């Protein structure tokens, strides 16, 4: 076997083109991983336009050396490498200079060689230094987010604690939420139902959670006034949660008999099927008040314009910035972005929830301050501003 | 325990999701992926719940002869035919893909195309220059629209020697005041989301469990 390999190597080295410098490769531990990958970087040995592709070869430390660095035949080259105990870890395109080798063991040292494929020539790099993957417990690329999250949680807990002790916390007036009582009252006076659409997303979307929180408050008001509440849903889980919330809200105001499970119903998962069904519902039932709360997409305008055509008072709230102009132009009141999340707190006025809202306001003030500060710093000392940008990258 | 159980579960899963974002530890990543798989499984089962709700809604409508109750027969028949087509001929060929391509897709496209008319009526209402803000919106809207169409690139001139291009104005409106406002909204949304998530993880917010007081 050894004789065959040696003969093959000799045959490969005949008629070689002029000598070329092998690629310089560098192997490092991949940062922020669980000790299962290494990163191979290299400098191209030839101009990029004369490279076809790269192959990264890996072996355990202590593997048989392959002394030849230039080959002419790819299948023979692969055979030589495999015989010597090397494994092809991956292939890269001509303009790549980096390869991340995953699924490695943290208990093994690895060595690498890079094969550069050029027309009629394969250039093999020198063997890299042996390296073992290292395990990291913290993803350092998320350090800035971790610090911000800890500070924000601390602020929420602090303000919740202050609210628990009875501190008075001011919240600015939100017109769209102030109008809810009036809107429910209008539906009662007209003897028509209220329509509440909790968005198109599933329960794992925070906007849907916020929409369900507001639904609880709206259902309480509807219960107090004895007004029928219709809640069409696109997601079956949201429907189940909405049924529970409406049932509990009616019970909380002493009207459990008002709850009808067929009023909180599933329509379809199809986006425009849902829009068509809700638009049809608006035309048939003529609700006096429409609520569109949660995450919406292109169907937002179909819903809001149909509601507008029926003459209903409309209150919308969404965190989807692309849909805000449509709601603003077609609805009477629109909760913009964060106001949707503040809705439940604003309506319930629960001290603990107010505390969290206050923390949110302070965090926003800090972000605004930081943004203004960085802009001014860019104008006065751009090099320091750039340093900060890189640090928080 | 009926309410404590979900709160404890929300806390445990919420913390797990939070920690997995900050650590590359394999256990957390696997747990994260497993939970996402579970979510898909649960979603599959909830469609039974949704279908039951749909059938019940239309059955009651037909039974009580509510307005346009006849259309409920169409819905129920459509549901039954689609399910049967998938069960008998499978979903890859036969009537099921035909129904999807020739009934559902055209209907969805029809609904989507209605947007053009709704945009026109909403724009008419929004652009009526009755107030200062509406006038500002009208001017900004006109500039952006003209800057986005081919003729916009020909509409440029110079005032007091300064060359003015509609495309450049349109780009400026989109990239400076519009982008700034959008980013402001997104920062607020990000904080609102985080605050809501923290409230749920810590058990401060319980409305989603049906608690409204």
XYZ file of C-alpha atoms in Angstrom:
606
model
C 0.000 0.000 0.000
C 2.771 2.445 0.967
C 4.667 1.649 -2.219
C 1.528 2.270 -4.293
C 0.948 5.624 -2.593
C 4.574 6.637 -3.053
C 4.454 5.699 -6.747
C 1.204 7.614 -7.183
C 2.684 10.696 -5.514
C 5.700 10.557 -7.807
C 3.455 10.293 -10.836
C 1.445 13.289 -9.680
C 4.428 15.558 -9.320
C 5.540 15.205 -12.924
C 4.997 18.083 -15.381
C 4.097 20.522 -12.636
C 3.531 24.174 -13.567
C 5.787 26.829 -12.118
C 6.135 26.828 -8.311
C 3.459 28.636 -6.296
C 3.319 29.652 -2.642
C 0.851 27.545 -0.662
C -2.019 29.324 1.093
C -1.336 30.615 4.611
C -3.944 29.139 6.903
C -4.844 30.073 10.435
C -7.086 28.027 12.691
C -8.819 29.528 15.733
C -11.446 28.443 18.167
C -14.887 29.668 17.016
C -16.015 32.264 19.532
C -19.326 31.926 21.410
C -19.924 28.237 20.832
C -20.218 25.108 22.951
C -16.774 23.764 22.076
C -17.857 22.060 18.892
C -16.303 24.094 16.109
C -13.098 25.649 14.819
C -12.723 28.493 12.336
C -10.245 28.183 9.468
C -9.074 31.382 7.752
C -6.657 31.707 4.872
C -4.971 34.093 2.491
C -5.496 33.136 -1.181
C -2.303 31.709 -2.715
C -3.332 32.948 -6.196
C -5.320 35.885 -7.573
C -9.071 35.163 -6.962
C -9.899 34.962 -10.684
C -7.470 32.048 -11.131
C -9.016 30.000 -8.268
C -11.834 27.528 -8.942
C -12.615 26.541 -5.347
C -11.150 25.566 -1.992
C -11.337 22.355 -0.013
C -10.702 22.289 3.725
C -9.204 18.991 4.948
C -9.177 17.996 8.586
C -7.371 15.295 10.574
C -6.746 14.365 14.177
C -3.448 15.582 15.620
C -0.725 12.992 14.908
C -1.926 12.108 11.413
C 0.546 10.872 8.755
C 2.092 13.856 6.969
C 1.530 14.500 3.257
C 4.730 16.121 1.999
C 3.658 16.920 -1.563
C 2.072 20.358 -1.874
C 1.105 20.502 -5.552
C -1.075 18.019 -7.491
C -2.568 17.881 -10.950
C -5.360 15.332 -10.610
C -8.253 15.825 -8.173
C -9.297 12.176 -7.762
C -5.746 11.043 -7.058
C -5.280 13.953 -4.675
C -8.391 12.949 -2.736
C -7.151 9.353 -2.623
C -3.756 10.391 -1.262
C -5.313 12.530 1.442
C -7.842 9.865 2.450
C -5.097 7.216 2.601
C -3.111 9.457 4.901
C -6.077 9.767 7.284
C -7.455 13.171 6.255
C -11.147 13.959 5.917
C -12.644 16.586 3.622
C -14.321 18.979 6.089
C -15.916 21.197 3.483
C -15.766 23.014 0.173
C -15.706 26.760 -0.322
C -16.153 29.115 -3.247
C -13.252 30.957 -4.877
C -13.927 34.252 -3.115
C -14.263 32.745 0.389
C -11.496 33.067 2.941
C -13.199 31.491 5.938
C -14.655 28.118 6.884
C -16.364 27.142 10.151
C -15.910 23.452 10.870
C -18.778 22.302 13.113
C -19.738 19.085 14.918
C -16.268 18.616 16.393
C -15.340 17.148 19.771
C -13.928 19.438 22.430
C -11.664 16.604 23.639
C -9.761 16.207 20.367
C -6.995 18.276 18.781
C -7.395 18.889 15.061
C -5.063 19.922 12.252
C -6.115 21.423 8.907
C -4.839 21.785 5.360
C -6.357 23.849 2.611
C -6.486 22.638 -1.005
C -6.712 25.440 -3.555
C -8.138 24.281 -6.890
C -6.795 26.227 -9.843
C -7.002 25.202 -13.540
C -4.851 22.012 -13.930
C -3.418 22.413 -10.445
C -4.248 21.731 -6.796
C -2.131 23.547 -4.236
C -2.065 22.112 -0.730
C -1.276 24.434 2.162
C 1.009 23.618 5.072
C -0.470 21.828 8.033
C -1.959 24.095 10.706
C -0.976 23.980 14.355
C -3.048 21.452 16.333
C -5.993 23.055 18.120
C -8.791 21.837 20.368
C -12.238 23.541 20.374
C -13.004 25.400 23.594
C -16.343 25.698 25.299
C -17.812 29.119 26.165
C -20.645 29.535 28.640
C -21.635 33.064 27.635
C -22.288 34.309 24.117
C -20.127 37.434 24.246
C -21.676 38.837 21.079
C -24.851 39.387 23.133
C -23.131 41.089 26.090
C -24.606 44.515 25.290
C -28.124 43.028 25.089
C -27.536 41.153 28.363
C -26.507 44.355 30.157
C -29.499 46.261 28.724
C -31.873 43.412 29.666
C -30.566 43.218 33.252
C -30.853 47.008 33.640
C -34.363 46.968 32.168
C -35.518 44.088 34.398
C -34.031 45.948 37.391
C -35.957 49.086 36.389
C -39.211 47.120 35.979
C -38.784 45.437 39.384
C -37.892 48.781 41.036
C -40.930 50.585 39.646
C -43.240 47.653 40.380
C -41.969 47.716 43.964
C -42.558 51.481 44.144
C -46.069 51.002 42.786
C -46.688 48.239 45.331
C -45.756 50.684 48.116
C -48.363 53.117 46.804
C -46.258 55.669 44.882
C -48.285 57.768 42.453
C -47.163 57.149 38.859
C -48.252 59.565 36.142
C -49.185 58.245 32.686
C -49.951 60.571 29.798
C -53.401 60.540 28.228
C -53.835 58.178 25.265
C -56.796 59.331 23.175
C -57.449 55.954 21.568
C -57.792 54.264 24.941
C -59.837 57.079 26.421
C -62.291 56.562 23.546
C -62.957 52.902 24.387
C -65.662 53.696 26.941
C -67.343 56.086 24.503
C -67.113 53.510 21.707
C -68.659 50.743 23.817
C -71.361 53.151 25.011
C -72.154 54.083 21.419
C -72.631 50.413 20.477
C -74.961 50.000 23.458
C -77.029 53.037 22.505
C -77.337 51.827 18.914
C -78.172 48.276 19.986
C -75.442 46.881 17.762
C -72.556 44.548 18.596
C -68.879 45.345 19.076
C -66.331 43.677 16.796
C -62.898 42.886 18.205
C -60.185 41.469 15.921
C -57.091 40.357 17.912
C -54.736 40.463 14.914
C -53.589 37.672 12.634
C -50.704 36.288 14.601
C -50.440 33.400 17.041
C -50.260 33.578 20.812
C -46.431 33.596 20.817
C -46.476 37.095 19.300
C -46.289 39.753 22.032
C -48.656 41.989 20.042
C -51.313 39.255 20.276
C -50.780 38.991 24.041
C -51.261 42.770 24.266
C -54.398 42.511 22.098
C -55.802 39.801 24.385
C -55.010 41.962 27.438
C -57.005 44.846 25.925
C -59.772 42.423 24.939
C -60.174 41.583 28.638
C -60.808 45.244 29.459
C -63.098 45.806 26.460
C -65.085 42.668 27.374
C -65.542 43.985 30.901
C -66.907 47.265 29.547
C -69.139 45.374 27.080
C -70.354 43.213 29.970
C -71.120 46.231 32.133
C -73.152 47.793 29.328
C -74.705 44.478 28.262
C -73.417 44.750 24.691
C -72.721 41.765 22.444
C -69.048 41.225 21.622
C -67.937 39.422 18.443
C -64.366 38.111 18.268
C -63.388 36.381 14.993
C -60.026 34.592 15.134
C -57.453 33.413 12.644
C -55.555 31.207 15.094
C -57.269 28.424 17.076
C -55.051 28.939 20.162
C -55.843 32.656 20.199
C -59.526 31.708 19.902
C -59.311 29.426 22.945
C -57.532 32.119 24.983
C -59.974 34.826 23.804
C -62.950 32.650 24.827
C -61.488 32.209 28.299
C -60.695 35.928 28.665
C -64.169 37.055 27.513
C -65.871 34.477 29.762
C -63.837 35.627 32.808
C -64.433 39.311 31.996
C -68.200 38.857 31.783
C -68.115 36.893 35.045
C -66.016 39.618 36.707
C -68.779 42.185 36.083
C -71.510 39.789 37.192
C -72.776 38.902 33.678
C -71.584 35.320 33.070
C -74.803 34.547 31.176
C -73.765 37.047 28.468
C -70.936 34.837 27.282
C -71.714 32.892 24.108
C -68.902 30.711 22.813
C -70.177 31.078 19.239
C -69.432 34.830 19.437
C -65.720 34.147 19.938
C -65.104 31.933 16.959
C -62.536 30.587 14.520
C -62.732 31.700 10.880
C -59.819 30.465 8.770
C -56.028 30.430 8.723
C -55.987 32.001 5.244
C -55.007 35.677 5.452
C -57.377 37.025 2.821
C -59.995 34.402 3.598
C -60.027 35.861 7.098
C -60.198 39.414 5.738
C -63.126 38.469 3.478
C -64.998 36.769 6.332
C -64.523 39.682 8.743
C -65.461 42.220 6.057
C -68.609 40.194 5.353
C -69.367 40.077 9.077
C -69.070 43.855 9.251
C -71.459 44.300 6.320
C -74.039 41.867 7.742
C -73.912 42.580 11.489
C -73.072 46.300 11.131
C -71.132 46.532 14.418
C -71.223 50.026 15.898
C -67.632 49.746 17.108
C -64.673 47.940 15.570
C -61.441 47.181 17.395
C -58.391 46.060 15.416
C -55.661 45.259 17.925
C -52.512 43.214 17.414
C -50.353 42.296 14.442
C -51.819 42.948 11.000
C -50.496 42.704 7.464
C -51.855 43.707 4.037
C -55.446 42.933 5.062
C -55.422 45.856 7.530
C -56.786 48.304 4.968
C -59.457 45.873 3.725
C -60.753 45.569 7.299
C -60.442 49.234 8.237
C -61.977 50.566 5.003
C -64.908 48.155 5.170
C -65.503 49.208 8.778
C -65.305 52.821 7.708
C -67.895 52.193 4.991
C -70.312 50.741 7.566
C -70.009 53.924 9.646
C -68.575 52.197 12.715
C -66.359 53.999 15.184
C -62.973 52.320 14.786
C -60.070 51.976 17.196
C -56.938 50.257 15.922
C -53.625 49.427 17.528
C -50.657 47.703 15.986
C -46.905 47.412 16.231
C -46.609 46.714 12.486
C -45.167 50.020 11.310
C -46.068 49.340 7.662
C -49.781 49.085 8.532
C -49.961 52.198 10.727
C -50.630 54.665 7.851
C -53.593 52.555 6.713
C -55.127 52.427 10.175
C -54.465 56.122 10.772
C -56.235 57.077 7.545
C -59.209 54.718 7.958
C -59.782 54.570 11.745
C -60.934 57.166 14.254
C -58.191 56.369 16.760
C -54.941 54.466 16.341
C -52.636 53.169 19.045
C -49.155 53.547 17.602
C -46.591 50.874 18.432
C -45.900 50.850 22.152
C -49.328 52.356 22.972
C -50.746 48.937 22.096
C -48.643 47.384 24.860
C -49.661 50.116 27.278
C -53.362 49.573 26.535
C -54.163 46.951 29.140
C -52.228 48.840 31.836
C -53.871 52.131 30.943
C -57.363 50.655 31.136
C -56.910 48.502 34.218
C -54.747 51.027 36.157
C -53.318 48.174 38.194
C -50.403 49.604 40.215
C -48.076 46.687 39.467
C -48.618 47.016 35.728
C -48.208 50.792 35.930
C -44.772 50.226 37.431
C -43.655 48.228 34.390
C -45.004 50.920 32.081
C -43.074 53.576 33.967
C -39.854 51.575 33.607
C -40.538 51.413 29.876
C -40.835 55.230 29.755
C -37.547 55.712 31.600
C -35.771 53.244 29.316
C -37.076 55.173 26.335
C -35.837 58.455 27.847
C -32.381 56.885 28.309
C -32.342 55.649 24.696
C -33.392 59.091 23.407
C -30.694 60.700 25.567
C -28.080 58.239 24.312
C -29.111 58.805 20.669
C -28.839 62.600 21.032
C -25.541 62.217 22.902
C -24.022 60.001 20.204
C -25.161 62.354 17.434
C -23.554 65.319 19.239
C -20.416 63.261 19.852
C -20.223 62.416 16.142
C -20.321 66.149 15.399
C -17.711 67.093 18.015
C -15.433 64.016 18.387
C -16.228 61.491 15.641
C -13.305 59.194 16.559
C -14.671 58.667 20.107
C -18.197 58.127 18.734
C -16.850 55.527 16.314
C -15.018 53.806 19.170
C -18.285 53.619 21.148
C -20.133 52.280 18.112
C -17.560 49.510 17.679
C -17.606 48.679 21.404
C -21.397 48.238 21.429
C -21.329 46.886 17.895
C -53.108 25.655 41.604
C -55.327 26.165 38.551
C -53.765 29.615 38.087
C -50.434 29.001 39.832
C -49.529 26.150 37.459
C -49.621 28.221 34.243
C -47.760 31.092 35.968
C -44.972 28.743 37.099
C -44.860 27.184 33.635
C -44.711 30.630 31.965
C -41.888 31.638 34.328
C -39.892 28.447 33.690
C -40.285 28.486 29.911
C -39.765 32.268 29.755
C -36.514 32.029 31.710
C -35.379 29.114 29.548
C -35.980 31.133 26.390
C -34.199 34.144 27.898
C -31.151 32.143 29.035
C -30.790 30.242 25.757
C -30.320 33.553 23.954
C -27.275 34.416 26.079
C -25.524 31.051 26.239
C -24.301 28.674 23.535
C -24.851 25.698 25.903
C -26.121 22.725 23.922
C -28.818 21.847 26.479
C -30.549 25.192 26.107
C -30.374 25.109 22.316
C -31.828 21.600 22.254
C -34.571 22.600 24.693
C -35.347 25.634 22.541
C -35.626 23.545 19.372
C -37.692 20.874 21.156
C -40.137 23.506 22.392
C -40.452 24.886 18.856
C -41.214 21.336 17.626
C -43.820 20.908 20.371
C -45.393 24.167 19.269
C -45.900 22.751 15.773
C -47.452 19.586 17.210
C -49.787 21.575 19.474
C -50.719 23.824 16.534
C -51.738 20.751 14.537
C -54.107 19.651 17.296
C -55.562 23.122 17.754
C -56.814 23.074 14.179
C -59.273 20.399 15.331
C -60.487 22.970 17.860
C -60.720 25.613 15.132
C -62.582 23.339 12.738
C -65.026 22.372 15.493
C -65.640 26.070 16.240
C -66.250 26.794 12.547
C -68.715 23.902 12.150
C -70.526 24.879 15.342
C -70.777 28.549 14.305
C -72.334 27.705 10.940
C -74.551 24.943 12.352
C -76.055 27.435 14.816
C -76.451 29.986 12.017
C -78.340 27.497 9.837
C -80.350 26.148 12.740
C -81.527 29.605 13.833
C -82.020 30.798 10.235
C -79.906 33.933 10.810
C -79.412 36.459 8.021
C -77.786 34.873 4.903
C -77.845 31.470 6.589
C -77.856 29.771 3.160
C -74.196 30.733 2.628
C -73.232 28.654 5.644
C -74.094 25.573 3.583
C -71.470 26.709 1.047
C -68.846 27.041 3.791
C -69.631 23.638 5.303
C -69.769 21.992 1.874
C -66.437 23.595 0.919
C -64.875 22.302 4.152
C -66.244 18.782 3.644
C -65.258 18.574 -0.044
C -61.692 19.801 0.617
C -61.162 17.372 3.504
C -62.601 14.449 1.531
C -60.522 15.310 -1.553
C -57.357 15.295 0.575
C -58.289 12.048 2.330
C -59.332 10.093 -0.771
C -56.914 11.357 -3.466
C -54.136 12.680 -1.130
C -52.763 16.205 -1.372
C -50.152 15.912 -4.164
C -52.534 15.242 -7.065
C -56.214 14.943 -7.909
C -58.970 17.348 -6.903
C -57.206 18.768 -3.821
C -54.451 20.754 -5.640
C -57.010 21.596 -8.352
C -59.314 23.124 -5.724
C -56.396 25.009 -4.216
C -55.098 26.386 -7.526
C -58.445 27.096 -9.165
C -60.655 28.121 -6.262
C -58.641 29.261 -3.248
C -55.785 31.064 -5.032
C -58.061 33.123 -7.357
C -60.299 34.071 -4.427
C -57.304 35.185 -2.382
C -55.936 37.126 -5.354
C -59.324 38.821 -5.768
C -59.319 39.940 -2.147
C -55.737 41.147 -2.454
C -56.492 43.111 -5.621
C -59.306 44.933 -3.812
C -56.551 46.655 -1.870
C -55.882 48.947 -4.846
C -59.384 50.433 -4.529
C -59.195 50.629 -0.754
C -55.833 52.429 -0.999
C -57.432 54.934 -3.389
C -60.384 55.658 -1.068
C -58.178 55.840 2.044
C -55.694 58.119 0.274
C -58.498 60.415 -0.848
C -59.652 60.767 2.749
C -56.141 61.166 4.173
C -55.013 63.680 1.546
C -57.941 66.066 1.885
C -56.020 69.198 2.853
C -58.301 70.380 5.650
C -55.680 70.728 8.349
C -52.003 71.627 8.477
C -51.035 67.997 9.089
C -53.179 66.719 6.216
C -51.632 69.329 3.905
C -48.157 68.269 4.990
C -49.109 64.645 4.316
C -50.485 65.564 0.899
C -47.294 67.409 -0.097
C -45.000 64.673 1.221
C -47.140 61.968 -0.407
C -47.173 63.760 -3.774
C -43.396 64.282 -3.702
C -42.677 60.666 -2.787
C -45.105 59.268 -5.365
C -43.701 61.462 -8.144
C -40.152 60.585 -7.114
C -40.922 56.855 -7.343
C -42.318 56.844 -10.904
C -40.223 57.111 -14.114
C -41.483 60.611 -14.961
C -40.180 61.808 -11.587
C -36.579 61.496 -12.738
C -37.282 63.976 -15.558
C -38.931 66.489 -13.229
C -35.984 68.396 -11.923
C -34.948 71.976 -12.145
C -32.970 74.664 -10.401
C -34.057 77.408 -8.062
C -31.574 80.253 -7.448
C -28.873 78.113 -9.039
C -29.519 75.126 -6.751
C -30.377 71.964 -8.682
C -33.450 70.227 -7.285
C -34.345 66.658 -8.224
C -37.678 65.070 -7.329
C -35.993 61.691 -6.932
C -33.520 63.157 -4.440
C -36.360 64.846 -2.486
C -38.348 61.614 -2.482
C -35.313 59.668 -1.251
C -34.665 62.263 1.447
C -38.286 62.103 2.685
C -38.096 58.303 2.847
C -34.598 57.981 4.281
C -34.556 60.833 6.787
C -37.892 61.894 8.393
C -39.717 58.665 7.484
C -36.891 56.352 8.606
C -36.401 58.396 11.795
C -40.100 58.131 12.693
C -40.154 54.401 11.914
C -37.095 53.777 14.060
C -38.613 55.776 16.895
C -41.727 53.610 16.700
C -39.650 50.433 16.536
C -37.636 51.403 19.636
C -40.903 51.935 21.516
C -42.241 48.634 20.189
C -39.058 46.827 21.249
C -39.291 48.214 24.778
C -43.004 47.487 24.937
C -42.428 43.900 23.847
C -39.648 43.428 26.388
C -41.726 44.963 29.183
C -44.721 42.772 28.300
C -42.513 39.671 28.178
C -40.990 40.522 31.578
C -44.462 41.111 33.035
C -45.588 37.695 31.799
C -42.424 35.895 32.956
C -42.656 37.493 36.409
C -46.387 36.765 36.611
C -47.341 40.451 36.901
C -49.497 40.321 33.766
C -52.132 37.579 33.938
C -54.869 38.783 31.610
C -53.928 36.108 29.071
C -54.945 33.563 31.738
C -58.354 35.142 31.998
C -57.583 37.277 35.061
C -58.997 40.736 34.415
C -59.147 42.362 37.881
